[in-house]
Amino acid sequence: DAASDDGGGTRSREETVRAAIADQHRPDESAVVAYATERGVPADAARDLLDRLVRAGEATESGGTYRLL
């Protein structure tokens, strides 16, 4: 997504949220948001992207923890 990429080879916001799920052991929403905000993604955008991934069936939430499908 060119709108969320500064052209310097950085991850898109969605890629960052995906990495937040993949790189952590049993991440909950706050862990995903913290990971993403540390990497420049606004907290609201991180939450929205997390919800979008779940709604699209690309991630799942169970017992408060997330994983990619």
Short mmCIF file of N, CA and C in Angstrom, two decimals:
data_model
loop_
_atom_site.label_atom_id
_atom_site.label_comp_id
_atom_site.label_asym_id
_atom_site.label_seq_id
_atom_site.Cartn_x
_atom_site.Cartn_y
_atom_site.Cartn_z
N ASP A 1 0.85 -1.18 0.00
CA ASP A 1 0.00 0.00 0.00
C ASP A 1 0.89 1.23 0.00
N ALA A 2 0.92 1.92 -1.09
CA ALA A 2 1.81 3.07 -1.22
C ALA A 2 1.46 4.18 -0.25
N ALA A 3 0.22 4.30 0.15
CA ALA A 3 -0.19 5.37 1.05
C ALA A 3 0.40 5.18 2.44
N SER A 4 0.69 3.95 2.83
CA SER A 4 1.22 3.72 4.17
C SER A 4 2.70 3.36 4.14
N ASP A 5 3.34 3.45 2.99
CA ASP A 5 4.74 3.11 2.86
C ASP A 5 5.50 4.38 2.52
N ASP A 6 6.59 4.62 3.24
CA ASP A 6 7.33 5.85 3.00
C ASP A 6 8.32 5.74 1.85
N GLY A 7 8.33 4.60 1.17
CA GLY A 7 9.22 4.42 0.04
C GLY A 7 10.60 3.95 0.44
N GLY A 8 10.85 3.84 1.73
CA GLY A 8 12.16 3.43 2.20
C GLY A 8 12.27 1.96 2.49
N GLY A 9 11.35 1.17 1.97
CA GLY A 9 11.41 -0.26 2.19
C GLY A 9 10.83 -0.69 3.53
N THR A 10 10.12 0.19 4.20
CA THR A 10 9.52 -0.16 5.48
C THR A 10 8.27 -1.01 5.26
N ARG A 11 7.88 -1.71 6.30
CA ARG A 11 6.68 -2.53 6.22
C ARG A 11 5.44 -1.64 6.16
N SER A 12 4.41 -2.14 5.47
CA SER A 12 3.13 -1.44 5.50
C SER A 12 2.52 -1.64 6.89
N ARG A 13 1.52 -0.88 7.18
CA ARG A 13 0.84 -1.03 8.47
C ARG A 13 0.29 -2.43 8.63
N GLU A 14 -0.33 -2.97 7.58
CA GLU A 14 -0.88 -4.32 7.68
C GLU A 14 0.23 -5.34 7.91
N GLU A 15 1.33 -5.19 7.21
CA GLU A 15 2.46 -6.11 7.40
C GLU A 15 2.98 -6.04 8.83
N THR A 16 3.00 -4.85 9.40
CA THR A 16 3.47 -4.68 10.77
C THR A 16 2.54 -5.38 11.75
N VAL A 17 1.23 -5.25 11.55
CA VAL A 17 0.27 -5.92 12.43
C VAL A 17 0.37 -7.44 12.28
N ARG A 18 0.54 -7.90 11.04
CA ARG A 18 0.73 -9.34 10.83
C ARG A 18 1.99 -9.83 11.57
N ALA A 19 3.06 -9.05 11.47
CA ALA A 19 4.31 -9.42 12.16
C ALA A 19 4.11 -9.41 13.67
N ALA A 20 3.31 -8.47 14.16
CA ALA A 20 3.04 -8.41 15.59
C ALA A 20 2.38 -9.69 16.09
N ILE A 21 1.52 -10.27 15.26
CA ILE A 21 0.86 -11.53 15.63
C ILE A 21 1.85 -12.68 15.50
N ALA A 22 2.57 -12.71 14.38
CA ALA A 22 3.45 -13.84 14.08
C ALA A 22 4.67 -13.89 14.99
N ASP A 23 5.20 -12.74 15.38
CA ASP A 23 6.48 -12.70 16.09
C ASP A 23 6.36 -12.86 17.60
N GLN A 24 5.15 -12.88 18.11
CA GLN A 24 4.96 -12.97 19.56
C GLN A 24 4.27 -14.28 19.94
N HIS A 25 4.56 -14.73 21.15
CA HIS A 25 3.93 -15.95 21.67
C HIS A 25 2.61 -15.56 22.31
N ARG A 26 1.50 -16.05 21.75
CA ARG A 26 0.16 -15.82 22.28
C ARG A 26 -0.15 -14.33 22.51
N PRO A 27 -0.02 -13.51 21.44
CA PRO A 27 -0.25 -12.08 21.63
C PRO A 27 -1.73 -11.74 21.84
N ASP A 28 -1.99 -10.86 22.80
CA ASP A 28 -3.35 -10.33 22.95
C ASP A 28 -3.40 -8.97 22.23
N GLU A 29 -4.57 -8.35 22.26
CA GLU A 29 -4.72 -7.09 21.52
C GLU A 29 -3.71 -6.05 21.98
N SER A 30 -3.51 -5.91 23.28
CA SER A 30 -2.59 -4.89 23.77
C SER A 30 -1.16 -5.15 23.32
N ALA A 31 -0.75 -6.42 23.24
CA ALA A 31 0.60 -6.75 22.77
C ALA A 31 0.76 -6.44 21.29
N VAL A 32 -0.27 -6.74 20.51
CA VAL A 32 -0.22 -6.45 19.08
C VAL A 32 -0.15 -4.94 18.86
N VAL A 33 -0.98 -4.20 19.57
CA VAL A 33 -1.00 -2.74 19.42
C VAL A 33 0.33 -2.15 19.87
N ALA A 34 0.88 -2.62 20.99
CA ALA A 34 2.16 -2.10 21.48
C ALA A 34 3.28 -2.35 20.46
N TYR A 35 3.32 -3.56 19.92
CA TYR A 35 4.33 -3.91 18.91
C TYR A 35 4.21 -2.97 17.71
N ALA A 36 2.98 -2.79 17.24
CA ALA A 36 2.76 -1.96 16.06
C ALA A 36 3.09 -0.50 16.33
N THR A 37 2.68 0.03 17.47
CA THR A 37 2.94 1.45 17.75
C THR A 37 4.44 1.71 17.92
N GLU A 38 5.18 0.73 18.45
CA GLU A 38 6.63 0.88 18.55
C GLU A 38 7.27 0.99 17.17
N ARG A 39 6.55 0.52 16.15
CA ARG A 39 7.06 0.53 14.78
C ARG A 39 6.35 1.56 13.91
N GLY A 40 5.70 2.54 14.54
CA GLY A 40 5.16 3.67 13.81
C GLY A 40 3.71 3.58 13.38
N VAL A 41 3.00 2.52 13.76
CA VAL A 41 1.59 2.40 13.39
C VAL A 41 0.75 3.01 14.52
N PRO A 42 -0.13 3.96 14.21
CA PRO A 42 -0.99 4.52 15.25
C PRO A 42 -1.85 3.42 15.91
N ALA A 43 -2.09 3.56 17.20
CA ALA A 43 -2.82 2.53 17.96
C ALA A 43 -4.19 2.24 17.35
N ASP A 44 -4.94 3.29 16.98
CA ASP A 44 -6.27 3.08 16.40
C ASP A 44 -6.18 2.31 15.08
N ALA A 45 -5.17 2.62 14.27
CA ALA A 45 -4.99 1.92 13.01
C ALA A 45 -4.63 0.46 13.25
N ALA A 46 -3.81 0.21 14.26
CA ALA A 46 -3.43 -1.18 14.58
C ALA A 46 -4.65 -1.99 15.00
N ARG A 47 -5.50 -1.39 15.84
CA ARG A 47 -6.72 -2.09 16.27
C ARG A 47 -7.65 -2.35 15.09
N ASP A 48 -7.81 -1.35 14.23
CA ASP A 48 -8.67 -1.50 13.05
C ASP A 48 -8.14 -2.61 12.13
N LEU A 49 -6.83 -2.64 11.91
CA LEU A 49 -6.25 -3.67 11.06
C LEU A 49 -6.39 -5.05 11.67
N LEU A 50 -6.23 -5.14 12.98
CA LEU A 50 -6.41 -6.42 13.66
C LEU A 50 -7.84 -6.92 13.48
N ASP A 51 -8.80 -6.05 13.68
CA ASP A 51 -10.21 -6.41 13.47
C ASP A 51 -10.46 -6.81 12.03
N ARG A 52 -9.87 -6.08 11.09
CA ARG A 52 -10.05 -6.37 9.67
C ARG A 52 -9.49 -7.75 9.31
N LEU A 53 -8.32 -8.09 9.85
CA LEU A 53 -7.73 -9.40 9.59
C LEU A 53 -8.62 -10.53 10.12
N VAL A 54 -9.21 -10.32 11.28
CA VAL A 54 -10.11 -11.34 11.85
C VAL A 54 -11.37 -11.45 11.00
N ARG A 55 -11.97 -10.33 10.64
CA ARG A 55 -13.19 -10.36 9.82
C ARG A 55 -12.95 -11.00 8.46
N ALA A 56 -11.75 -10.81 7.91
CA ALA A 56 -11.42 -11.37 6.59
C ALA A 56 -11.04 -12.85 6.68
N GLY A 57 -10.96 -13.38 7.90
CA GLY A 57 -10.60 -14.78 8.06
C GLY A 57 -9.11 -15.04 7.91
N GLU A 58 -8.31 -13.99 8.00
CA GLU A 58 -6.86 -14.15 7.86
C GLU A 58 -6.17 -14.31 9.22
N ALA A 59 -6.91 -14.02 10.28
CA ALA A 59 -6.42 -14.20 11.65
C ALA A 59 -7.60 -14.66 12.48
N THR A 60 -7.30 -15.22 13.63
CA THR A 60 -8.35 -15.65 14.53
C THR A 60 -8.02 -15.20 15.94
N GLU A 61 -9.08 -14.98 16.72
CA GLU A 61 -8.93 -14.61 18.12
C GLU A 61 -9.62 -15.67 18.95
N SER A 62 -8.92 -16.18 19.94
CA SER A 62 -9.50 -17.18 20.83
C SER A 62 -8.94 -16.97 22.22
N GLY A 63 -9.82 -16.80 23.18
CA GLY A 63 -9.37 -16.59 24.55
C GLY A 63 -8.55 -15.34 24.72
N GLY A 64 -8.78 -14.36 23.85
CA GLY A 64 -8.06 -13.09 23.95
C GLY A 64 -6.73 -13.07 23.23
N THR A 65 -6.31 -14.19 22.64
CA THR A 65 -5.05 -14.20 21.91
C THR A 65 -5.31 -14.38 20.41
N TYR A 66 -4.39 -13.88 19.63
CA TYR A 66 -4.53 -13.87 18.18
C TYR A 66 -3.50 -14.79 17.52
N ARG A 67 -3.88 -15.33 16.35
CA ARG A 67 -2.92 -16.04 15.52
C ARG A 67 -3.35 -15.90 14.08
N LEU A 68 -2.35 -15.96 13.19
CA LEU A 68 -2.62 -15.87 11.77
C LEU A 68 -3.05 -17.24 11.26
N LEU A 69 -3.93 -17.23 10.26
CA LEU A 69 -4.38 -18.48 9.65
C LEU A 69 -3.69 -18.70 8.32
#
